[in-house]
PDB file of C-alpha atoms in Angstrom:
ATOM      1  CA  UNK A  69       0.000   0.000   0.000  1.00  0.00           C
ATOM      2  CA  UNK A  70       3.037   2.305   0.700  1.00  0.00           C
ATOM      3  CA  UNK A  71       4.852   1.098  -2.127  1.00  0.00           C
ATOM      4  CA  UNK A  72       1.603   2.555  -4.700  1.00  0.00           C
ATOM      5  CA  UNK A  73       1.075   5.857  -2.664  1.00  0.00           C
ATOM      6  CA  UNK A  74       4.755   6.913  -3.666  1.00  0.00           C
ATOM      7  CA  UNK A  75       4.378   5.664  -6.887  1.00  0.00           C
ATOM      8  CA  UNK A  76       1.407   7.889  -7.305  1.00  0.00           C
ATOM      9  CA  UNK A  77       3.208  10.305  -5.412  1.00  0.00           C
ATOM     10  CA  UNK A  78       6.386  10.155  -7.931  1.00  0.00           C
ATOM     11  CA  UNK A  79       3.707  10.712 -10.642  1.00  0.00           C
ATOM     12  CA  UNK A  80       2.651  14.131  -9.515  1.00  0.00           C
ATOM     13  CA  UNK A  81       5.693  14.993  -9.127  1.00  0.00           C
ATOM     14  CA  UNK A  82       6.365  14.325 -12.377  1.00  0.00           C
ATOM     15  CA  UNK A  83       3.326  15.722 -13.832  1.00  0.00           C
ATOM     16  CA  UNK A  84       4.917  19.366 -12.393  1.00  0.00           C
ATOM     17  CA  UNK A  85       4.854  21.273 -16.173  1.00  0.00           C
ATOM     18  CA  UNK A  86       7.827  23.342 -15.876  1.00  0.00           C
ATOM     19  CA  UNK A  87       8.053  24.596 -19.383  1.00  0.00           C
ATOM     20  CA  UNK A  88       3.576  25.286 -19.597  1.00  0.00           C
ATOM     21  CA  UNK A  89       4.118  27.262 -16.202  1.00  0.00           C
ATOM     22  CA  UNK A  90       7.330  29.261 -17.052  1.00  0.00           C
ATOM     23  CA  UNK A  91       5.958  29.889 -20.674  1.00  0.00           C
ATOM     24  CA  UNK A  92       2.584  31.278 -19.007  1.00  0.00           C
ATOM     25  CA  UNK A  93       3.361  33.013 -16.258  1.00  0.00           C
ATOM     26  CA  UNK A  94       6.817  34.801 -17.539  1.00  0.00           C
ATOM     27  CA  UNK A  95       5.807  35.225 -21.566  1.00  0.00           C
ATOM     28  CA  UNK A  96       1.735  34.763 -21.323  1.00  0.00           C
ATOM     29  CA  UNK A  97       2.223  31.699 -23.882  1.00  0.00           C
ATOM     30  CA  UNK A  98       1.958  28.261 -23.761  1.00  0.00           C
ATOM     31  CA  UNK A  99       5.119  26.645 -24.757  1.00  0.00           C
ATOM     32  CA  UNK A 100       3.094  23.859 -26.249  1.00  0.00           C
ATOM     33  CA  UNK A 101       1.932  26.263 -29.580  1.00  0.00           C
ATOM     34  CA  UNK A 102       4.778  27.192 -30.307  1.00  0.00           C
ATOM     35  CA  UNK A 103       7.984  24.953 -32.264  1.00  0.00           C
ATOM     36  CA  UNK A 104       7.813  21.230 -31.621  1.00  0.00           C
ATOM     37  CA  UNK A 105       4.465  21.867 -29.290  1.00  0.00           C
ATOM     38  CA  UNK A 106       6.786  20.184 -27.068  1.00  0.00           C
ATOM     39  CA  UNK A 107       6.379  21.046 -22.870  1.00  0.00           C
ATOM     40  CA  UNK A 108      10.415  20.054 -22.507  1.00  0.00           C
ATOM     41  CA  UNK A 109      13.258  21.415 -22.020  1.00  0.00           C
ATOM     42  CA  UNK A 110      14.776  21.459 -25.660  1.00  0.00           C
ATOM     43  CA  UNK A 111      11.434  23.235 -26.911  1.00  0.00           C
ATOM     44  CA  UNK A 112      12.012  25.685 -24.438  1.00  0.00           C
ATOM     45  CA  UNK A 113      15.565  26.268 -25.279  1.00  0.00           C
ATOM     46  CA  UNK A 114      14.200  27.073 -29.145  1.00  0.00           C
ATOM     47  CA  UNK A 115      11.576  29.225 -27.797  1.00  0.00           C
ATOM     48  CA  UNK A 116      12.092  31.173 -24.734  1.00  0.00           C
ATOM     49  CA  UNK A 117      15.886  31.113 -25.020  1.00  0.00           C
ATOM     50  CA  UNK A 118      19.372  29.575 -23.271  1.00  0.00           C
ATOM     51  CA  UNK A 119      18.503  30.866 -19.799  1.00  0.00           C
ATOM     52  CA  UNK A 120      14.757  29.272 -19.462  1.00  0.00           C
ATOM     53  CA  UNK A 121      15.573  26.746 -21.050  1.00  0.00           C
ATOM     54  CA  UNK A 122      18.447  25.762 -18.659  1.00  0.00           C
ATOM     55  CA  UNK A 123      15.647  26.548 -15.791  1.00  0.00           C
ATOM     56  CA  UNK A 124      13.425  24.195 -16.978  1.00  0.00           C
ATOM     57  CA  UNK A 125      15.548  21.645 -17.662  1.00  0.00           C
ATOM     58  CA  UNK A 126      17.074  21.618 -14.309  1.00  0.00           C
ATOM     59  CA  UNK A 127      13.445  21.217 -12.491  1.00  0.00           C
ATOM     60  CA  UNK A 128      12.886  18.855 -14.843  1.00  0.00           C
ATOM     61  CA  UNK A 129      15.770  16.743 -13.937  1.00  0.00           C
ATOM     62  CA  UNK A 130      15.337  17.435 -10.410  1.00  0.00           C
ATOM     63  CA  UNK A 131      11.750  15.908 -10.812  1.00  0.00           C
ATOM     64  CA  UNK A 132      13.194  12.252 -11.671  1.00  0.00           C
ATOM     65  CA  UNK A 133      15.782  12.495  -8.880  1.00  0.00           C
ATOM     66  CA  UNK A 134      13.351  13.179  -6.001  1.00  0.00           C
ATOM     67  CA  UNK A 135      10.827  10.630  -7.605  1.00  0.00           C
ATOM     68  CA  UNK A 136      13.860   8.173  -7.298  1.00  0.00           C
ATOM     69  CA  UNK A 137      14.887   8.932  -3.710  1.00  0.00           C
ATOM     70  CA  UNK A 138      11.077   8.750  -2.629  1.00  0.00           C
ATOM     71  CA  UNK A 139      12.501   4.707  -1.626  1.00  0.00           C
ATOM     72  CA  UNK A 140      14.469   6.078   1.216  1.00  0.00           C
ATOM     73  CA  UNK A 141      11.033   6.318   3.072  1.00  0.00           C
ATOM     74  CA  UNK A 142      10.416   2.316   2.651  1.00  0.00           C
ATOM     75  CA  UNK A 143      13.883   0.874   4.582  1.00  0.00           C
ATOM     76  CA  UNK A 144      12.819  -2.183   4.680  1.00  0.00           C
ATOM     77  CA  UNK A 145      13.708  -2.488   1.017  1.00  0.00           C
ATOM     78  CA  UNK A 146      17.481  -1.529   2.106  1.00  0.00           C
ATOM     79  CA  UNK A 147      18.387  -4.960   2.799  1.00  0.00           C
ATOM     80  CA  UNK A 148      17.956  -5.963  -0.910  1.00  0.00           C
ATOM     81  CA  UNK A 149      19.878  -4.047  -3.488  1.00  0.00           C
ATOM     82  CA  UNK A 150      18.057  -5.185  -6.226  1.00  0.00           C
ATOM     83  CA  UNK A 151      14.642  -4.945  -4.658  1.00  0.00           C
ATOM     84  CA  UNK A 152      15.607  -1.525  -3.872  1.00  0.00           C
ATOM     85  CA  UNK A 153      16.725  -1.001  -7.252  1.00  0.00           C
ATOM     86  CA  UNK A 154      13.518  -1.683  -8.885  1.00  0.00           C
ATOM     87  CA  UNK A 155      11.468   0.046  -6.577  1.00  0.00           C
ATOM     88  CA  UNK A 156      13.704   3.387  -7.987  1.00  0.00           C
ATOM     89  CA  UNK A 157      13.131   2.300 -11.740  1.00  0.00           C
ATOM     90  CA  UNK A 158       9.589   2.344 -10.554  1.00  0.00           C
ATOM     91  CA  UNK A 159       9.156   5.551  -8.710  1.00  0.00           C
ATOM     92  CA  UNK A 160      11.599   7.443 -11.414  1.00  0.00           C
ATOM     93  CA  UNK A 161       9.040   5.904 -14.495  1.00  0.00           C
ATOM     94  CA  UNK A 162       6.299   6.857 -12.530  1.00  0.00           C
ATOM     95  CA  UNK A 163       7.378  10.562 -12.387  1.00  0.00           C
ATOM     96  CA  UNK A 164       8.581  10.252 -16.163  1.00  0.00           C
ATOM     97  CA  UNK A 165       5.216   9.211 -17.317  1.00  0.00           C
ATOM     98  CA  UNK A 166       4.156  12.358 -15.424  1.00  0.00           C
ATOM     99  CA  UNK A 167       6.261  14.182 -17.465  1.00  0.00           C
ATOM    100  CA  UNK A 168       4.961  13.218 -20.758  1.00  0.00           C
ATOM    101  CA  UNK A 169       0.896  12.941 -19.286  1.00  0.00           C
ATOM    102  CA  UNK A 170       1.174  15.492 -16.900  1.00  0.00           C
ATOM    103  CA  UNK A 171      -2.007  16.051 -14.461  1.00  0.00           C
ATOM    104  CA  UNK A 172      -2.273  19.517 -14.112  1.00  0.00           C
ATOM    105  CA  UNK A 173      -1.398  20.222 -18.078  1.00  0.00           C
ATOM    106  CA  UNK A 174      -4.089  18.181 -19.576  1.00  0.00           C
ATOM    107  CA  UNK A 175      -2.140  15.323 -20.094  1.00  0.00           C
ATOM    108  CA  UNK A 176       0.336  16.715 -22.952  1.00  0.00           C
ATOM    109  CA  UNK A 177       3.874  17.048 -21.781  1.00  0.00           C
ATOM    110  CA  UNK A 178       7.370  16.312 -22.842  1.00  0.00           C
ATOM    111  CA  UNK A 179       9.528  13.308 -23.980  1.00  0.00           C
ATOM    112  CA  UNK A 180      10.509  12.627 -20.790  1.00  0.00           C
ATOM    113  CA  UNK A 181      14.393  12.862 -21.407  1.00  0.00           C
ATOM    114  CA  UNK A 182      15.497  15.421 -19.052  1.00  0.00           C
ATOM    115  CA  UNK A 183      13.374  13.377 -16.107  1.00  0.00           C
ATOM    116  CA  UNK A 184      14.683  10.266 -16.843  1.00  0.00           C
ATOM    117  CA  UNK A 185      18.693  11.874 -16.818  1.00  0.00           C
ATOM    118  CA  UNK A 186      17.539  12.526 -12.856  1.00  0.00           C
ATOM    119  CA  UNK A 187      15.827   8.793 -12.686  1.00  0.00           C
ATOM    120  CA  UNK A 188      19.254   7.720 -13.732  1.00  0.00           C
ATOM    121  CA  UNK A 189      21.262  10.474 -11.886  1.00  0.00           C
ATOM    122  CA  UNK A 190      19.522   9.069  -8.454  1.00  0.00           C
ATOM    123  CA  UNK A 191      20.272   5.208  -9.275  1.00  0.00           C
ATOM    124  CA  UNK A 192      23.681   5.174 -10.858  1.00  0.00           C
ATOM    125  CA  UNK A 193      25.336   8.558 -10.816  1.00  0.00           C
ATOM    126  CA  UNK A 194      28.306   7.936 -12.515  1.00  0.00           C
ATOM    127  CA  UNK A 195      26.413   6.101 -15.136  1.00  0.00           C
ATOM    128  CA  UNK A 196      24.712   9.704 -15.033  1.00  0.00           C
ATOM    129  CA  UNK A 197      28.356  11.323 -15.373  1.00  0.00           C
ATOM    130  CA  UNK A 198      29.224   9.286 -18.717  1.00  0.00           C
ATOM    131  CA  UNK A 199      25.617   9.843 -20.021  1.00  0.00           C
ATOM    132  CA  UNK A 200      26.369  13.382 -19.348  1.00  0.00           C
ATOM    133  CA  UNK A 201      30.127  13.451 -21.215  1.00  0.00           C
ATOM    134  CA  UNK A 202      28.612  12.013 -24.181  1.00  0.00           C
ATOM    135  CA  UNK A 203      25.701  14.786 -24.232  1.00  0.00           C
ATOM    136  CA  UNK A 204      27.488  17.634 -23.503  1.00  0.00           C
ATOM    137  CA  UNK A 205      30.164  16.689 -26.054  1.00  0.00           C
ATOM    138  CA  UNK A 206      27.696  16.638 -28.879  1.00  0.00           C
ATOM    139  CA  UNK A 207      25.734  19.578 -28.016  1.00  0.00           C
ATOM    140  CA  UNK A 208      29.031  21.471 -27.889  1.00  0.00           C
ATOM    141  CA  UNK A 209      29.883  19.923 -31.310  1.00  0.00           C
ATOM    142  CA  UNK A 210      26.593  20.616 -32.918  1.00  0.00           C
ATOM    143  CA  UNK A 211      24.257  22.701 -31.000  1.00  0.00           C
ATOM    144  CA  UNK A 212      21.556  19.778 -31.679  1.00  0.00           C
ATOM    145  CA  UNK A 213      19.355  19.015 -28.137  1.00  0.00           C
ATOM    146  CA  UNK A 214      17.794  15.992 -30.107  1.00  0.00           C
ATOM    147  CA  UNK A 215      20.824  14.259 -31.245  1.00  0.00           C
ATOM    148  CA  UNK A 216      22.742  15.113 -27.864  1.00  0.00           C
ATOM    149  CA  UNK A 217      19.461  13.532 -26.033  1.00  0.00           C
ATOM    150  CA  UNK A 218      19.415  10.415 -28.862  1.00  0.00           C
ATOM    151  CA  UNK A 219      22.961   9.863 -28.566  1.00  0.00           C
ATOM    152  CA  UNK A 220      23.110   9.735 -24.659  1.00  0.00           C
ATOM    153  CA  UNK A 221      20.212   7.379 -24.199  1.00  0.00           C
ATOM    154  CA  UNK A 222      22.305   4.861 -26.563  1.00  0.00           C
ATOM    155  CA  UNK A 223      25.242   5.315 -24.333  1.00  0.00           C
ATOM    156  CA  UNK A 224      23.263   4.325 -21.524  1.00  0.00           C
ATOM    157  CA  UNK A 225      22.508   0.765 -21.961  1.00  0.00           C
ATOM    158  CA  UNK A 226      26.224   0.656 -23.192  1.00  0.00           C
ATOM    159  CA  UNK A 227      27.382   2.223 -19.518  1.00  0.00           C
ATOM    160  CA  UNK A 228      24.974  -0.543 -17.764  1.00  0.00           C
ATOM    161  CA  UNK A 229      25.480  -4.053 -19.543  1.00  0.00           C
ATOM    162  CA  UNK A 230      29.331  -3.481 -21.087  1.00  0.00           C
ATOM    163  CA  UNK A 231      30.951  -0.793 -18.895  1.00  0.00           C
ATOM    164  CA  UNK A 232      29.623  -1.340 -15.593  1.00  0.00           C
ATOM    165  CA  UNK A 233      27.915  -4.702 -16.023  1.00  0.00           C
ATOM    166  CA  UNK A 234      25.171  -4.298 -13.770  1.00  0.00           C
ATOM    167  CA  UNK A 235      24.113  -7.394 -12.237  1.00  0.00           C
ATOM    168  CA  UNK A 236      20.231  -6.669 -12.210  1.00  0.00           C
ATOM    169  CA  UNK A 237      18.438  -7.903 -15.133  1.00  0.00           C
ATOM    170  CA  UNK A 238      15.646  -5.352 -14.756  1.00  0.00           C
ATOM    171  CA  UNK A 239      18.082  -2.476 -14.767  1.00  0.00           C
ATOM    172  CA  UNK A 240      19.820  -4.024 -17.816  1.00  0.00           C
ATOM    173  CA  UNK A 241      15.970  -4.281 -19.936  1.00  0.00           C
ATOM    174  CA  UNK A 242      15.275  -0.974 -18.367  1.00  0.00           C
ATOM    175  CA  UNK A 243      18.182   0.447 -19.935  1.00  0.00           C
ATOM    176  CA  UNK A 244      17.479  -0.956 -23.505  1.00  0.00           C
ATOM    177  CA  UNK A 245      14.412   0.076 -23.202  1.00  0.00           C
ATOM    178  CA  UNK A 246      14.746   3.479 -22.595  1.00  0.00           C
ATOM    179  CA  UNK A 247      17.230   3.321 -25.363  1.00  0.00           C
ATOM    180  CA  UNK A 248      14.534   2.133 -27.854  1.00  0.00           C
ATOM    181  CA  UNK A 249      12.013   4.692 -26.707  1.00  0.00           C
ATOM    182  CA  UNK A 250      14.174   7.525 -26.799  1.00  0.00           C
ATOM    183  CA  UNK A 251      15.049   7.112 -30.712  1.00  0.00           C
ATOM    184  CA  UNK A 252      11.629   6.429 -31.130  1.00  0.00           C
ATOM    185  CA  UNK A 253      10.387   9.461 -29.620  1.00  0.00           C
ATOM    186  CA  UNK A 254      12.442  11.432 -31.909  1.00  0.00           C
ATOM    187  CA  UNK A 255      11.415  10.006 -35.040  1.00  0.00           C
ATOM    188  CA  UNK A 256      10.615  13.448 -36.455  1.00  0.00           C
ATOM    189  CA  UNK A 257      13.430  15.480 -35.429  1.00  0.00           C
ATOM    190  CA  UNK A 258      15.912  12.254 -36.525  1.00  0.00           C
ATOM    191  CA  UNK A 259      13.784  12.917 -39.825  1.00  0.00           C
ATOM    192  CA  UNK A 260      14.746  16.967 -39.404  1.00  0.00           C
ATOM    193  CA  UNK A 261      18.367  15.691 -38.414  1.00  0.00           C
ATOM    194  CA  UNK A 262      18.946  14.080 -42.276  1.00  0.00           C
ATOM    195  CA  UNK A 263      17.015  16.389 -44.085  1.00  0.00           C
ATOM    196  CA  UNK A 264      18.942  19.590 -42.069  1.00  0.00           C
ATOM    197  CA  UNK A 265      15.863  20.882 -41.064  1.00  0.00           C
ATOM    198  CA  UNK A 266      16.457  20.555 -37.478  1.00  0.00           C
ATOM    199  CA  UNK A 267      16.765  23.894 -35.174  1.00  0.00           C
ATOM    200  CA  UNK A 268      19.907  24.490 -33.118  1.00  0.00           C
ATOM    201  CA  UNK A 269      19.867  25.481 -29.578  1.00  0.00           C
ATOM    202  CA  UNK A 270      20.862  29.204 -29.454  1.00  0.00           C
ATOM    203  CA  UNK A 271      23.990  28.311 -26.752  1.00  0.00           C
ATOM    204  CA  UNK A 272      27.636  28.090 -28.402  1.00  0.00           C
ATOM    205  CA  UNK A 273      25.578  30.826 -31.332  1.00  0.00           C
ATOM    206  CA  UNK A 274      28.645  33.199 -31.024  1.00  0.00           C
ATOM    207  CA  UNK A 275      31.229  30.596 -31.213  1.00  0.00           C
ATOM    208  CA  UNK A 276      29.740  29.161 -34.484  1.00  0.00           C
ATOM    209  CA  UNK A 277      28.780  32.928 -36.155  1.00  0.00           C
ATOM    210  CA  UNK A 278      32.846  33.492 -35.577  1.00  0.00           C
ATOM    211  CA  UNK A 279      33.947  30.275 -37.559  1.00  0.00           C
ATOM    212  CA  UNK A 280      31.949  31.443 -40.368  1.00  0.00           C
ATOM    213  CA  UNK A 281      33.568  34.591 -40.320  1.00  0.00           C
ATOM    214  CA  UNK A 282      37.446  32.513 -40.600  1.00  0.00           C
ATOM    215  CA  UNK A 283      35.928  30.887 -43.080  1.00  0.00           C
TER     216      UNK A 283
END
């Protein structure tokens, strides 16, 4: 009974829509009309700018880490590390799901990346550090949210089953999974991607506007 009153509790706090309430309280928009119609992070970077953006995508995070340390209040599930385990996947996919059906935005969120980096940030953090690397790296290399966000979720299941080697075979589907439903969420901006359609991020603008200029 404790176990499904976090879970619903992990789901509320997932369903917390940064990007709607930033958009409508600071701009009088709603994030979700304007570019992808996305309530994330990376939508809110190509909207509202670099600075909410970063603010949204923080909470967001921070959403999926809290969810995930909602198991220190059961510690009877200490004693088993992989019991414990998958009662984090649980609580951190509960808030994720939030995150894409959120309660108090009529049910149309995000994708869910930025809440599952603090799902994984609360289980294995330095999992979450080489997730991160690869990320950053790309985004600095191409200003592209999506293909940063695509290319760390691939690195994840990578970090778990070859690097690390978990030893929890939930953890190790989890991570495939996640893998899988990350590309497939961004079916249309990996179309945008190979057509060069896809909108940059406005950080690292100057750095780019000055290498046109050498060239």
């Amino acid at each position: 009974m404790k176990e499904a009153l976090l879970i619903l509790l992990a789901y509320c706090i997932g369903s917390i829509p940064t990007a709607v309430w930033v958009s409508k309280h600071y701009f009088g928009i709603d994030i979700r009309d304007y570019g992808s119609g996305n309530a994330g992070a990376t939508n809110t970077f190509r909207v509202l700018g670099s600075k909410w953006g970063t603010l949204v995508m923080v909470i967001d995070v921070l959403k999926g880490f809290l969810a995930v340390k909602l198991s220190l209040l059961v510690p009877y599930y200490f004693e088993n590390d992989i019991a414990f385990t998958n009662l984090q996947l649980g609580l951190g996919m509960a808030a994720v799901l939030g995150h894409v059906f959120p309660l108090w935005a009529d049910f149309k969120g995000g994708k869910g990346v930025a809440t599952l980096f603090g799902l994984v940030i609360g289980i294995s953090p330095w999992t979450a550090l080489g997730c991160s690397g690869v990320f950053l790296l790309v985004l600095y290399l191409t200003r592209f949210v999506s293909l940063s966000s695509i290319l760390a979720s691939v690195a994840f299941p990578v970090f778990i089953l070859i690097i690390f080697n978990v030893d929890n075979h939930a953890y190790r589907v989890f991570a495939i999974v996640v893998a899988l439903l990350v590309i497939l969420t961004h079916q249309k901006n990996i179309t945008r991607l190979l057509r060069g359609s896809e909108s940059k991020v406005p950080i690292l603008k100057y750095r780019d506007r000055r290498r046109k200029r050498r060239l």
